[in-house]
PDB file of C-alpha atoms in Angstrom:
ATOM      1  CA  LYS A   1     245.402 196.862  73.734  1.00 92.00           C
ATOM      2  CA  GLY A   2     244.898 198.670  70.491  1.00 93.00           C
ATOM      3  CA  ILE A   3     243.591 198.529  66.977  1.00 93.00           C
ATOM      4  CA  ALA A   4     244.143 200.623  63.863  1.00 93.00           C
ATOM      5  CA  TYR A   5     240.786 202.247  63.208  1.00 94.00           C
ATOM      6  CA  GLN A   6     240.034 204.155  59.994  1.00 90.00           C
ATOM      7  CA  PRO A   7     236.828 203.318  58.131  1.00 84.00           C
ATOM      8  CA  GLN A   8     237.295 203.817  54.384  1.00 79.00           C
ATOM      9  CA  ARG A   9     235.106 205.083  51.585  1.00 69.00           C
ATOM     10  CA  THR A  10     234.622 202.553  48.819  1.00 67.00           C
ATOM     11  CA  GLU A  11     235.801 203.304  45.289  1.00 66.00           C
ATOM     12  CA  ASP A  12     232.167 203.291  44.244  1.00 65.00           C
ATOM     13  CA  GLU A  13     231.399 206.016  46.797  1.00 63.00           C
ATOM     14  CA  LEU A  14     234.359 208.117  45.707  1.00 57.00           C
ATOM     15  CA  TYR A  15     234.063 207.827  41.931  1.00 60.00           C
ATOM     16  CA  ASN A  16     230.571 206.665  40.999  1.00 64.00           C
ATOM     17  CA  SER A  17     228.348 208.208  43.636  1.00 58.00           C
ATOM     18  CA  SER A  18     226.441 211.457  43.201  1.00 56.00           C
ATOM     19  CA  ASP A  19     227.311 212.338  46.798  1.00 54.00           C
ATOM     20  CA  ILE A  20     229.844 215.102  47.351  1.00 55.00           C
ATOM     21  CA  PHE A  21     232.276 214.515  50.200  1.00 58.00           C
ATOM     22  CA  GLU A  22     234.333 217.204  51.916  1.00 66.00           C
ATOM     23  CA  THR A  23     237.228 214.753  52.263  1.00 66.00           C
ATOM     24  CA  ASN A  24     238.167 211.518  50.533  1.00 72.00           C
ATOM     25  CA  TYR A  25     238.437 209.825  53.921  1.00 81.00           C
ATOM     26  CA  ILE A  26     235.950 209.178  56.718  1.00 89.00           C
ATOM     27  CA  ASP A  27     236.643 210.982  59.976  1.00 94.00           C
ATOM     28  CA  PRO A  28     235.264 208.350  62.376  1.00 94.00           C
ATOM     29  CA  LEU A  29     235.557 210.698  65.356  1.00 97.00           C
ATOM     30  CA  ALA A  30     233.259 213.262  63.724  1.00 96.00           C
ATOM     31  CA  GLU A  31     230.622 210.861  62.384  1.00 93.00           C
ATOM     32  CA  ASP A  32     228.334 210.167  65.344  1.00 94.00           C
ATOM     33  CA  GLU A  33     226.525 207.285  63.621  1.00 94.00           C
ATOM     34  CA  VAL A  34     229.816 205.570  62.741  1.00 93.00           C
ATOM     35  CA  CYS A  35     231.075 206.069  66.280  1.00 95.00           C
ATOM     36  CA  LEU A  36     227.927 204.594  67.843  1.00 96.00           C
ATOM     37  CA  ARG A  37     227.938 201.709  65.362  1.00 95.00           C
ATOM     38  CA  ASP A  38     231.502 200.628  66.098  1.00 96.00           C
ATOM     39  CA  LEU A  39     231.934 201.458  69.788  1.00 97.00           C
ATOM     40  CA  PRO A  40     230.155 198.310  71.070  1.00 97.00           C
ATOM     41  CA  TYR A  41     232.552 196.163  69.039  1.00 97.00           C
ATOM     42  CA  LEU A  42     235.605 197.974  70.382  1.00 97.00           C
ATOM     43  CA  ILE A  43     234.306 197.409  73.905  1.00 97.00           C
ATOM     44  CA  GLU A  44     233.518 193.744  73.179  1.00 97.00           C
ATOM     45  CA  PHE A  45     237.058 193.172  71.850  1.00 96.00           C
ATOM     46  CA  GLY A  46     238.585 194.700  74.990  1.00 97.00           C
ATOM     47  CA  ILE A  47     240.168 197.584  73.070  1.00 97.00           C
ATOM     48  CA  ASN A  48     241.449 200.450  75.205  1.00 98.00           C
ATOM     49  CA  THR A  49     243.352 202.374  72.514  1.00 98.00           C
ATOM     50  CA  ILE A  50     242.613 203.176  68.880  1.00 97.00           C
ATOM     51  CA  ARG A  51     244.853 204.674  66.248  1.00 97.00           C
ATOM     52  CA  VAL A  52     243.066 207.039  63.872  1.00 97.00           C
ATOM     53  CA  TYR A  53     244.982 208.056  60.738  1.00 96.00           C
ATOM     54  CA  SER A  54     242.974 210.995  59.359  1.00 95.00           C
ATOM     55  CA  ILE A  55     240.587 213.476  60.937  1.00 96.00           C
ATOM     56  CA  ASP A  56     238.988 216.681  59.698  1.00 95.00           C
ATOM     57  CA  PRO A  57     240.046 219.319  62.243  1.00 96.00           C
ATOM     58  CA  SER A  58     237.270 221.670  61.152  1.00 95.00           C
ATOM     59  CA  LYS A  59     234.605 219.263  62.449  1.00 96.00           C
ATOM     60  CA  ASP A  60     233.281 218.728  65.962  1.00 97.00           C
ATOM     61  CA  HIS A  61     234.562 215.636  67.770  1.00 98.00           C
ATOM     62  CA  ASP A  62     233.007 216.183  71.197  1.00 98.00           C
ATOM     63  CA  PHE A  63     230.361 213.446  71.013  1.00 98.00           C
ATOM     64  CA  CYS A  64     232.571 210.549  69.946  1.00 97.00           C
ATOM     65  CA  MET A  65     235.558 211.529  72.073  1.00 98.00           C
ATOM     66  CA  LYS A  66     233.278 211.652  75.135  1.00 98.00           C
ATOM     67  CA  LYS A  67     231.809 208.243  74.270  1.00 98.00           C
ATOM     68  CA  LEU A  68     235.296 206.802  73.865  1.00 98.00           C
ATOM     69  CA  MET A  69     236.453 208.360  77.134  1.00 98.00           C
ATOM     70  CA  ASP A  70     233.445 206.946  78.986  1.00 98.00           C
ATOM     71  CA  ALA A  71     234.403 203.523  77.606  1.00 98.00           C
ATOM     72  CA  GLY A  72     238.006 203.919  78.783  1.00 98.00           C
ATOM     73  CA  ILE A  73     239.392 204.185  75.258  1.00 98.00           C
ATOM     74  CA  TYR A  74     242.388 206.365  74.386  1.00 98.00           C
ATOM     75  CA  VAL A  75     243.101 207.779  70.918  1.00 98.00           C
ATOM     76  CA  VAL A  76     246.443 208.119  69.112  1.00 98.00           C
ATOM     77  CA  LEU A  77     246.135 210.440  66.116  1.00 98.00           C
ATOM     78  CA  ASP A  78     248.147 210.942  62.956  1.00 97.00           C
ATOM     79  CA  LEU A  79     248.623 214.649  62.247  1.00 98.00           C
ATOM     80  CA  SER A  80     248.688 214.194  58.476  1.00 95.00           C
ATOM     81  CA  GLU A  81     246.006 213.119  56.028  1.00 92.00           C
ATOM     82  CA  PRO A  82     246.358 211.444  52.626  1.00 87.00           C
ATOM     83  CA  ASP A  83     246.675 214.647  50.590  1.00 88.00           C
ATOM     84  CA  THR A  84     248.652 216.624  53.177  1.00 92.00           C
ATOM     85  CA  SER A  85     251.618 214.671  54.443  1.00 94.00           C
ATOM     86  CA  ILE A  86     255.392 214.344  54.142  1.00 94.00           C
ATOM     87  CA  ILE A  87     255.959 212.496  50.842  1.00 94.00           C
ATOM     88  CA  ARG A  88     258.879 210.087  51.076  1.00 94.00           C
ATOM     89  CA  ASP A  89     260.039 210.488  47.448  1.00 93.00           C
ATOM     90  CA  ASN A  90     259.835 214.285  47.452  1.00 94.00           C
ATOM     91  CA  PRO A  91     259.815 215.342  51.100  1.00 95.00           C
ATOM     92  CA  THR A  92     259.067 218.851  52.327  1.00 95.00           C
ATOM     93  CA  TRP A  93     258.213 220.396  55.648  1.00 96.00           C
ATOM     94  CA  ASP A  94     256.538 223.669  54.792  1.00 96.00           C
ATOM     95  CA  ILE A  95     253.964 226.160  56.040  1.00 96.00           C
ATOM     96  CA  SER A  96     250.939 224.405  54.546  1.00 96.00           C
ATOM     97  CA  LEU A  97     251.903 221.108  56.164  1.00 97.00           C
ATOM     98  CA  PHE A  98     252.589 222.774  59.495  1.00 98.00           C
ATOM     99  CA  GLU A  99     249.212 224.536  59.329  1.00 98.00           C
ATOM    100  CA  ARG A 100     247.537 221.147  58.864  1.00 97.00           C
ATOM    101  CA  TYR A 101     249.433 219.658  61.819  1.00 98.00           C
ATOM    102  CA  LYS A 102     248.645 222.679  64.021  1.00 98.00           C
ATOM    103  CA  ALA A 103     244.964 222.499  63.093  1.00 98.00           C
ATOM    104  CA  VAL A 104     244.753 218.899  64.304  1.00 98.00           C
ATOM    105  CA  ILE A 105     246.568 219.792  67.526  1.00 98.00           C
ATOM    106  CA  ASP A 106     244.286 222.801  68.083  1.00 98.00           C
ATOM    107  CA  SER A 107     241.206 220.669  67.483  1.00 98.00           C
ATOM    108  CA  MET A 108     242.147 217.646  69.601  1.00 98.00           C
ATOM    109  CA  HIS A 109     244.404 218.766  72.457  1.00 98.00           C
ATOM    110  CA  LYS A 110     241.439 219.475  74.757  1.00 98.00           C
ATOM    111  CA  TYR A 111     240.369 215.837  74.973  1.00 98.00           C
ATOM    112  CA  PRO A 112     242.003 214.100  77.943  1.00 98.00           C
ATOM    113  CA  ASN A 113     241.918 210.700  76.205  1.00 98.00           C
ATOM    114  CA  VAL A 114     244.174 211.853  73.353  1.00 98.00           C
ATOM    115  CA  LEU A 115     247.262 209.780  74.086  1.00 98.00           C
ATOM    116  CA  GLY A 116     249.638 211.124  71.445  1.00 98.00           C
ATOM    117  CA  PHE A 117     250.219 212.417  67.927  1.00 98.00           C
ATOM    118  CA  PHE A 118     252.097 210.732  65.074  1.00 98.00           C
ATOM    119  CA  ALA A 119     254.143 213.188  62.986  1.00 98.00           C
ATOM    120  CA  GLY A 120     254.643 210.583  60.260  1.00 96.00           C
ATOM    121  CA  ASN A 121     253.894 207.021  59.242  1.00 96.00           C
ATOM    122  CA  GLU A 122     256.471 204.951  57.353  1.00 95.00           C
ATOM    123  CA  VAL A 123     257.804 208.088  55.673  1.00 96.00           C
ATOM    124  CA  THR A 124     261.081 206.235  55.214  1.00 95.00           C
ATOM    125  CA  ASN A 125     260.282 202.751  53.983  1.00 93.00           C
ATOM    126  CA  ASP A 126     263.593 201.650  52.431  1.00 94.00           C
ATOM    127  CA  LYS A 127     267.234 202.717  52.136  1.00 94.00           C
ATOM    128  CA  ASN A 128     266.447 205.055  49.218  1.00 95.00           C
ATOM    129  CA  THR A 129     264.079 207.243  51.267  1.00 95.00           C
ATOM    130  CA  THR A 130     266.067 207.687  54.468  1.00 95.00           C
ATOM    131  CA  SER A 131     266.564 211.425  53.866  1.00 95.00           C
ATOM    132  CA  ALA A 132     262.815 211.967  54.284  1.00 96.00           C
ATOM    133  CA  SER A 133     263.091 211.184  58.000  1.00 96.00           C
ATOM    134  CA  SER A 134     264.856 214.487  58.650  1.00 96.00           C
ATOM    135  CA  PHE A 135     261.658 216.260  57.588  1.00 97.00           C
ATOM    136  CA  VAL A 136     259.672 214.172  60.065  1.00 97.00           C
ATOM    137  CA  LYS A 137     262.081 215.150  62.839  1.00 97.00           C
ATOM    138  CA  ALA A 138     261.571 218.792  61.887  1.00 97.00           C
ATOM    139  CA  ALA A 139     257.826 218.224  62.192  1.00 98.00           C
ATOM    140  CA  ILE A 140     258.260 216.609  65.619  1.00 98.00           C
ATOM    141  CA  ARG A 141     260.399 219.530  66.773  1.00 98.00           C
ATOM    142  CA  ASP A 142     257.975 222.198  65.588  1.00 98.00           C
ATOM    143  CA  CYS A 143     254.866 220.432  66.862  1.00 98.00           C
ATOM    144  CA  LYS A 144     256.374 219.884  70.308  1.00 98.00           C
ATOM    145  CA  ASN A 145     257.373 223.547  70.442  1.00 98.00           C
ATOM    146  CA  TYR A 146     253.909 224.598  69.270  1.00 98.00           C
ATOM    147  CA  ILE A 147     252.201 222.578  72.000  1.00 98.00           C
ATOM    148  CA  THR A 148     254.472 224.227  74.570  1.00 98.00           C
ATOM    149  CA  ASP A 149     254.070 227.739  73.138  1.00 98.00           C
ATOM    150  CA  MET A 150     250.274 227.418  73.146  1.00 98.00           C
ATOM    151  CA  GLY A 151     250.246 226.253  76.748  1.00 98.00           C
ATOM    152  CA  TYR A 152     248.472 223.021  75.843  1.00 98.00           C
ATOM    153  CA  ARG A 153     248.664 219.843  77.883  1.00 97.00           C
ATOM    154  CA  LYS A 154     251.972 218.163  77.075  1.00 96.00           C
ATOM    155  CA  ILE A 155     250.791 215.562  74.562  1.00 98.00           C
ATOM    156  CA  PRO A 156     253.589 213.324  73.199  1.00 98.00           C
ATOM    157  CA  VAL A 157     254.582 213.558  69.528  1.00 98.00           C
ATOM    158  CA  GLY A 158     256.158 210.486  67.959  1.00 98.00           C
ATOM    159  CA  TYR A 159     256.727 208.506  64.796  1.00 98.00           C
ATOM    160  CA  SER A 160     255.462 205.238  63.313  1.00 97.00           C
ATOM    161  CA  SER A 161     258.129 203.233  61.471  1.00 96.00           C
ATOM    162  CA  ASN A 162     258.032 200.254  59.163  1.00 94.00           C
ATOM    163  CA  ASP A 163     259.981 197.060  59.788  1.00 91.00           C
ATOM    164  CA  ASP A 164     262.382 197.126  56.828  1.00 90.00           C
ATOM    165  CA  ILE A 165     265.413 195.017  57.721  1.00 90.00           C
ATOM    166  CA  GLU A 166     267.879 197.419  56.028  1.00 92.00           C
ATOM    167  CA  THR A 167     266.746 200.574  57.812  1.00 93.00           C
ATOM    168  CA  ARG A 168     264.920 199.674  61.021  1.00 93.00           C
ATOM    169  CA  ASP A 169     267.849 199.782  63.455  1.00 94.00           C
ATOM    170  CA  ASN A 170     269.283 203.038  62.117  1.00 95.00           C
ATOM    171  CA  LEU A 171     265.848 204.681  62.067  1.00 96.00           C
ATOM    172  CA  ALA A 172     265.191 203.663  65.656  1.00 97.00           C
ATOM    173  CA  GLN A 173     268.432 205.363  66.688  1.00 97.00           C
ATOM    174  CA  TYR A 174     267.881 208.402  64.476  1.00 97.00           C
ATOM    175  CA  PHE A 175     264.574 209.301  66.106  1.00 97.00           C
ATOM    176  CA  ILE A 176     266.159 209.462  69.573  1.00 97.00           C
ATOM    177  CA  CYS A 177     269.417 211.213  68.679  1.00 95.00           C
ATOM    178  CA  GLY A 178     270.410 214.871  68.653  1.00 90.00           C
ATOM    179  CA  GLY A 179     268.531 217.833  70.042  1.00 88.00           C
ATOM    180  CA  THR A 180     265.113 216.651  68.863  1.00 90.00           C
ATOM    181  CA  SER A 181     263.798 213.264  69.912  1.00 95.00           C
ATOM    182  CA  ALA A 182     260.493 211.579  69.271  1.00 98.00           C
ATOM    183  CA  ASP A 183     258.468 211.183  72.461  1.00 98.00           C
ATOM    184  CA  PHE A 184     257.508 207.635  71.491  1.00 98.00           C
ATOM    185  CA  TYR A 185     258.277 205.195  68.701  1.00 98.00           C
ATOM    186  CA  GLY A 186     255.767 202.956  66.943  1.00 97.00           C
ATOM    187  CA  ILE A 187     256.636 199.926  64.840  1.00 96.00           C
ATOM    188  CA  ASN A 188     254.403 198.588  62.070  1.00 95.00           C
ATOM    189  CA  MET A 189     255.305 194.909  62.272  1.00 93.00           C
ATOM    190  CA  TYR A 190     253.876 192.127  60.111  1.00 93.00           C
ATOM    191  CA  GLU A 191     256.151 189.207  60.956  1.00 90.00           C
ATOM    192  CA  TRP A 192     253.950 186.890  63.028  1.00 91.00           C
ATOM    193  CA  CYS A 193     252.153 184.765  60.452  1.00 91.00           C
ATOM    194  CA  GLY A 194     250.244 181.546  61.029  1.00 88.00           C
ATOM    195  CA  TYR A 195     251.588 178.952  63.453  1.00 88.00           C
ATOM    196  CA  SER A 196     254.649 180.932  64.439  1.00 91.00           C
ATOM    197  CA  SER A 197     256.121 181.703  67.833  1.00 93.00           C
ATOM    198  CA  TYR A 198     257.691 184.486  69.846  1.00 94.00           C
ATOM    199  CA  GLU A 199     261.147 183.227  68.846  1.00 94.00           C
ATOM    200  CA  THR A 200     260.675 182.399  65.150  1.00 92.00           C
ATOM    201  CA  SER A 201     258.472 185.385  64.277  1.00 91.00           C
ATOM    202  CA  GLY A 202     261.168 187.966  64.987  1.00 90.00           C
ATOM    203  CA  TYR A 203     259.358 189.359  68.020  1.00 93.00           C
ATOM    204  CA  LYS A 204     262.082 188.051  70.353  1.00 95.00           C
ATOM    205  CA  GLU A 205     264.818 189.893  68.439  1.00 94.00           C
ATOM    206  CA  ARG A 206     262.837 193.138  68.366  1.00 94.00           C
ATOM    207  CA  THR A 207     262.151 192.882  72.095  1.00 94.00           C
ATOM    208  CA  GLU A 208     265.825 192.405  72.848  1.00 96.00           C
ATOM    209  CA  TYR A 209     266.802 195.267  70.559  1.00 95.00           C
ATOM    210  CA  PHE A 210     264.478 197.730  72.292  1.00 96.00           C
ATOM    211  CA  LYS A 211     264.989 196.568  75.888  1.00 95.00           C
ATOM    212  CA  ASP A 212     267.046 199.685  76.760  1.00 95.00           C
ATOM    213  CA  TYR A 213     265.318 202.110  74.401  1.00 97.00           C
ATOM    214  CA  PRO A 214     264.926 205.449  76.220  1.00 97.00           C
ATOM    215  CA  ILE A 215     261.387 206.282  75.032  1.00 97.00           C
ATOM    216  CA  PRO A 216     258.152 204.238  74.928  1.00 97.00           C
ATOM    217  CA  VAL A 217     257.985 201.816  72.012  1.00 96.00           C
ATOM    218  CA  PHE A 218     254.942 199.856  70.871  1.00 95.00           C
ATOM    219  CA  PHE A 219     253.303 198.206  67.872  1.00 94.00           C
ATOM    220  CA  SER A 220     251.532 200.986  65.960  1.00 95.00           C
ATOM    221  CA  GLU A 221     250.317 198.324  63.520  1.00 94.00           C
ATOM    222  CA  PHE A 222     250.739 194.579  63.674  1.00 90.00           C
ATOM    223  CA  GLY A 223     249.592 191.519  61.803  1.00 89.00           C
ATOM    224  CA  CYS A 224     250.640 189.334  58.881  1.00 90.00           C
ATOM    225  CA  ASN A 225     251.256 190.353  55.266  1.00 82.00           C
ATOM    226  CA  ILE A 226     251.578 186.887  53.727  1.00 82.00           C
ATOM    227  CA  ASP A 227     248.651 185.449  51.760  1.00 77.00           C
ATOM    228  CA  ARG A 228     247.698 182.078  53.245  1.00 68.00           C
TER     229      ARG A 228
END
């Protein structure tokens, strides 16, 4: 039972404040006060897994990761961050990106409640950006090999996909084909809106589609994207 968890800096903090931040995002696993503030709510909501999109691998995460572990909460981490990621319109998989991904793995592999790593999030989001997914598969391949070469605990490396009707089926097959496969597959799904149902929301069709999928599949984000 999970929730996407990434506190954000306000525009006022980023552009009008006299404070100087090391990153333009908040690393909630390195900010002890943020962790202690939010943990009771996660426990109250019955959350046992959080997805965190950006961390600063140079910071210490011992305190919060221990608090989360004591509460029975697992963490799924994105390896990228907003300024260092595979860009769908001009994709690359290069040394600087790989160094970022390795730094996150080096920093977080030691925590037993790290459930997995995302090598990309909606990198392909329509039929015009499908070629970008090959760069994500390269990232999955290299990160899996790196984890093995370093002798780290075998932490799964997967991908988080959007729910675009034109690409979703082909993408799901692409990430399990060939010599490199994702270890898990996340879907960001925003189809259940208002007084819907399992059948009319599209959840039934997605369940049937993935019933024989050979790797774990889950909602890496879910909700509704219609203004009501």
